C-alpha angles and dihedrals in degrees: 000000000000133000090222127107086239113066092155093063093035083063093038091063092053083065096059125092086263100050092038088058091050091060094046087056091047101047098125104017110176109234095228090055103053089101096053085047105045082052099049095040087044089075091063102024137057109262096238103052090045083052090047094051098045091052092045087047077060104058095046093061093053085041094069091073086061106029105025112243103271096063086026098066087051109045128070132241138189113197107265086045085065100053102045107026110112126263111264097233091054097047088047077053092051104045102049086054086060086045092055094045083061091248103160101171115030129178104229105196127196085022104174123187088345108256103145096034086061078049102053083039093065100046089065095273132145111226132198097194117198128186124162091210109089090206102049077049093065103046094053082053099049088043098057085047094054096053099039102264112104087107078068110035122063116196120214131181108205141115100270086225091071105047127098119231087203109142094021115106081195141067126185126167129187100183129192110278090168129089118213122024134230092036106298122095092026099165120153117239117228096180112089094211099051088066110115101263092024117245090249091054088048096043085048090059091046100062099054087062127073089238131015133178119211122197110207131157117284084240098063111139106245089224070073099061116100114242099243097046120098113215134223134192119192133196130190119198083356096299114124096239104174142337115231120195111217120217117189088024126082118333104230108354119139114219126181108197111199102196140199070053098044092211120156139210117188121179150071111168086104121102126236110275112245108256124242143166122309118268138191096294132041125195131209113204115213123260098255096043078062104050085050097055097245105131088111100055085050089057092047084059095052108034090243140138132205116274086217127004091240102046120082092224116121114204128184145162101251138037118246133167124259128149096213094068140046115231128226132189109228116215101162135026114199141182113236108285133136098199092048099052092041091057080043100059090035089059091055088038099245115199104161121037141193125213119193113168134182114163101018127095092210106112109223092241090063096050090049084053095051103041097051113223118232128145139053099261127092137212137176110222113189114212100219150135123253108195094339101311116112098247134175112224102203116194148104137274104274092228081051 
């Protein structure tokens, strides 16, 4: 945000009745524009905090995806803040579970910006929020403040490591799963215990709480998960955002959460459904039904059977409801062939396409090249397998 030594008091100065003038003006700055502005608003103002609000107006325009813009327009950001705070939406998830466990004071460790601490907060909870960054510190602070939540949210620097959870009936930790900070070096951790703190240190916490929330990446092998976690994957607008491993719930379960929706699917102890050939519909579990291992409760829903023992596509004869899959009507079954599927699509006029894949190492841009798209009507075709082959499933959405 600022070039100074100081960036604390860079962002303090973007809470006083000057800086907070600054971002009023710049509310919706173009970007192309930012030039034209720093240089106008540099004549009346001091160069580094109209360099700080612009690049916090910035950030609060990115941050809306996240936060909405009403809470958006009033919080404050730094960049990485942006990138790893919680959605909005999840952490409104999470905490409500904690709500509904009777938590009243949790820790929440590795805080941010402060995003589902302003969540828990809401939902009635108590938060010691701990950062190590004085900077992040002070933008979870300033963001309580700013929403009206600071009676409820206490911000602590400190090393997470070193705080006591004394007094809290509650643990979550969103560690550190980056490398790099400040945008450059932003590479993803796979290892679990190269998370900052690492998973064992948090699973360790966890476990001297009645309930504990852990934040891990979606991709977490399941032979990681302890023994007495349950996991959670969650999805928003059908996207995996984030895996969350559940201390003081239920030992074991598997649970896949499809938000804005809520709906939950809990389960696992089922075996894989034999596969079989396609038939009329094909359903598309979500992401995080997937990642939970839950195909196979989805295909108990619906009657259906895998359409190879390796692809995560459930097809089946009928159409039946079920909230964890979208459903497809299936008009043609093909074997793999460009030529064919482009006379195919010629033939129903086929202006707007679809392309799902899972199996096939044809990217859907090269298959929209090759087929030339002309016509107003449109079509989904899925690049699969079906018992080993390399097949296209042509059809429509089944809410079409």
């Amino acid at each position: 945000m600022s070039t100074t030594t100081d960036p604390v008091g860079t962002f303090q100065a973007l809470l006083t009745d000057e800086g907070q003038a600054l971002l009023g003006a710049l509310r919706d700055l173009d970007p192309n524009q930012e030039l034209a502005a720093a240089t106008r608003l540099r004549r009346d103002h001091p160069a580094d905090l109209v360099s700080a609000a612009i690049g916090q107006a910035r950030l609060r325009q990115r941050a809306v995806a996240k936060f909405g813009a009403d809470d958006a327009y009033r919080m404050y950001f730094t960049p990485d803040g942006v990138e790893q705070a919680t959605r909005a939406t999840v952490a409104t998830h999470r905490a409500r579970r904690f709500a509904a466990l009777g938590v009243r004071r949790l820790a929440d460790l590795c805080c941010g910006i402060g995003g589902d601490a302003l969540a828990l907060a809401r939902a009635g909870v108590s938060v010691l929020a701990v950062d190590r960054s004085p900077l992040t510190c002070a933008v979870a602070r300033a963001n309580a403040e700013a929403l009206g939540l600071a009676d409820l949210v206490e911000v602590r620097c400190a090393a997470v490591e070193d705080v006591s959870t004394a007094g809290c009936d509650a643990l979550f930790v969103d560690p550190a799963r980056r490398t790099g900070t400040g945008g450059g070096g932003r590479g993803r951790i796979f290892d679990p215990e190269a998370y900052s703190p690492p998973l064992s240190w948090a699973v360790a916490a966890a476990r001297g709480l009645p309930h504990a929330a852990l934040k891990v990446a979606p991709g977490l092998p399941h032979e990681a998960i302890p023994a007495d976690a349950e996991a959670e994957w969650i999805s928003d607008g059908g996207e995996v955002k984030e895996a969350v491993l559940w201390f003081g719930t239920a030992p074991g379960a598997r649970r896949a959460t499809l938000l804005p929706a809520g709906a939950t699917l809990t389960g696992g102890d089922l075996p894989d459904p034999e596969p079989g050939p396609v038939g009329r519909w094909l359903y598309e579990p979500d992401g995080a039904v997937i990642r939970a291992h839950l195909v196979a409760d989805v295909a108990a829903q619906v009657g259906g059977r895998l359409i190879d023992p390796t692809i995560a596509y459930v097809t089946s004869d009928e159409l039946l409801p079920t909230g964890y899959a979208s459903a497809y009507e299936i008009t043609d079954v093909l074997p793999f062939n460009v030529k064919r599927l482009r006379a195919l699509l010629r033939e129903r006029e086929v202006g707007v396409l679809t392309v799902k894949k899972r199996g096939s190492a044809v990217t859907p841009e090269e298959l929209r090249k090759k087929v030339k798209l002309q016509g107003p009507a449109s079509a989904t075709v899925f690049l699969t397998r079906v018992a080993g082959a390399p097949m296209m499933l042509v059809g429509q959405p089944a809410d079409r």
